[in-house]
Coordinates of C-alpha atoms in Angstrom, one line a residue:
M198 CA 23.1 165.1 89.4
E199 CA 22.4 162.4 92.0
F200 CA 20.5 159.2 91.5
I201 CA 18.4 157.9 94.4
M202 CA 17.4 154.2 94.4
T203 CA 14.0 153.7 95.9
N204 CA 12.8 150.5 97.4
S205 CA 10.5 149.8 94.5
T206 CA 13.4 150.1 92.0
F207 CA 15.6 147.9 94.1
S208 CA 13.0 145.1 94.6
K209 CA 12.2 145.2 90.8
K210 CA 15.9 144.4 90.1
N211 CA 15.8 141.5 92.6
Q212 CA 12.7 140.1 91.0
D213 CA 14.3 140.3 87.5
H214 CA 17.4 138.6 88.9
G215 CA 15.3 135.8 90.5
M216 CA 13.5 135.3 87.2
G217 CA 16.8 134.9 85.5
R218 CA 17.8 132.2 87.9
L219 CA 14.5 130.4 87.4
S220 CA 14.8 130.6 83.7
L221 CA 18.4 129.2 83.9
L222 CA 17.2 126.3 86.1
F223 CA 14.4 125.5 83.6
V224 CA 16.8 125.5 80.7
I225 CA 19.2 123.2 82.5
L226 CA 16.3 120.9 83.3
I227 CA 15.2 120.7 79.7
L228 CA 18.8 120.1 78.6
L229 CA 19.1 117.2 81.1
V230 CA 15.9 115.7 79.8
V231 CA 17.2 115.9 76.2
I232 CA 20.5 114.4 77.1
F233 CA 18.9 111.5 79.1
T234 CA 16.4 110.8 76.3
G235 CA 19.1 110.9 73.6
S236 CA 21.4 108.6 75.6
Q237 CA 18.5 106.1 75.8
I238 CA 17.3 106.3 72.2
I239 CA 20.5 106.7 70.1
P240 CA 21.7 103.1 70.9
F241 CA 18.5 101.8 69.4
Y242 CA 19.4 103.3 66.0
Y243 CA 23.1 102.5 66.3
Y244 CA 22.3 98.8 66.8
Y245 CA 19.7 98.9 64.0
Y246 CA 22.2 100.3 61.5
D247 CA 24.9 98.0 62.7
M248 CA 22.6 95.0 62.3
L249 CA 21.6 96.2 58.8
G250 CA 25.3 96.4 57.8
Q251 CA 26.0 93.0 59.2
M252 CA 23.0 91.6 57.2
E253 CA 24.3 93.3 54.0
A254 CA 27.8 91.8 54.6
Q255 CA 26.3 88.3 55.1
A256 CA 24.1 88.7 52.0
K257 CA 27.3 89.4 49.9
K258 CA 28.8 86.2 51.3
A259 CA 25.8 84.1 50.5
T260 CA 27.6 82.2 47.7
V261 CA 30.2 81.0 50.2
N262 CA 28.1 80.6 53.4
S263 CA 25.1 78.4 54.0
D264 CA 21.9 79.7 55.6
S265 CA 22.7 78.1 58.9
E266 CA 26.2 79.8 59.0
I267 CA 24.6 83.2 58.2
R268 CA 21.9 82.6 60.8
Q269 CA 24.5 81.6 63.5
Y270 CA 26.7 84.7 62.8
L271 CA 23.7 87.1 62.8
L272 CA 22.3 85.5 66.0
E273 CA 25.6 86.1 67.7
R274 CA 25.5 89.8 66.7
I275 CA 21.9 90.0 67.9
K276 CA 23.0 88.7 71.3
K277 CA 26.1 90.9 71.4
N278 CA 24.0 94.0 70.7
E279 CA 21.3 92.9 73.1
I280 CA 18.6 93.2 70.4
P281 CA 15.3 92.0 71.9
I282 CA 14.0 89.3 69.7
E283 CA 11.3 86.9 70.9
S284 CA 12.8 83.8 69.2
E285 CA 15.5 82.9 66.8
D286 CA 12.8 82.3 64.2
D287 CA 12.3 86.1 64.0
L288 CA 15.5 86.1 61.8
K289 CA 14.3 85.0 58.4
I290 CA 16.7 83.9 55.6
N291 CA 15.2 83.0 52.2
R292 CA 16.8 82.1 48.9
F293 CA 14.8 82.2 45.7
D294 CA 15.3 83.1 42.0
G295 CA 19.1 83.8 42.5
K296 CA 18.4 86.1 45.4
I297 CA 18.8 86.0 49.2
V298 CA 16.5 88.0 51.5
I299 CA 17.5 88.4 55.1
E300 CA 14.8 90.0 57.4
L301 CA 14.4 90.7 61.1
S302 CA 11.6 92.4 63.0
Y303 CA 11.9 93.6 66.6
E304 CA 10.8 96.3 68.9
E305 CA 12.8 98.5 71.4
V306 CA 10.9 100.1 74.3
F307 CA 11.9 103.5 75.7
Y308 CA 10.9 103.5 79.3
I309 CA 11.5 105.1 82.6
N310 CA 12.1 102.9 85.7
L311 CA 11.1 104.6 88.9
G312 CA 11.7 101.5 91.0
E313 CA 9.3 99.4 93.1
D314 CA 7.6 98.0 90.0
R315 CA 6.9 101.5 88.6
I316 CA 8.0 101.2 85.0
Y317 CA 6.5 103.5 82.5
D318 CA 6.7 102.7 78.7
L319 CA 7.0 106.0 76.9
H320 CA 7.4 104.8 73.3
V321 CA 7.8 101.6 71.3
F322 CA 10.3 101.8 68.4
E323 CA 9.7 99.2 65.7
F324 CA 12.6 98.1 63.6
D325 CA 12.5 96.0 60.4
P326 CA 16.0 95.6 58.9
R327 CA 15.7 93.9 55.5
V328 CA 18.4 93.1 52.9
E329 CA 17.9 91.7 49.5
A330 CA 20.9 90.8 47.3
Q331 CA 21.7 88.8 44.2
I332 CA 23.6 85.6 44.9
G333 CA 26.9 85.5 43.1
K334 CA 27.1 89.2 42.1

């Protein structure tokens, strides 16, 4: 028994092979977009949870530290983590009824910079870390 490959069978195999390469390139492109997006967005959440943890730690020390000491420490962390606040007054510290409340509100912008003043904002993430704790407990 002898198999003879015709031109139509041969060209069909080449087309299928070409589609496989195209599909592979498309999957690689999607993976690169996902990796790039993740590398830009994950730090937003990392710094949010870091800030929330620092606020909780400072709330626990509220019996020892004054509001100005807490504010100074947290503002240093904000600068270190490059959290974009408009002013230092965005960090609110209030004491009342034996409680301390520490709040901060800020936005992180996910954007693409294509150079030459072509910056495209894709999404604005709003973060509002808030901690409330009993003083002395």
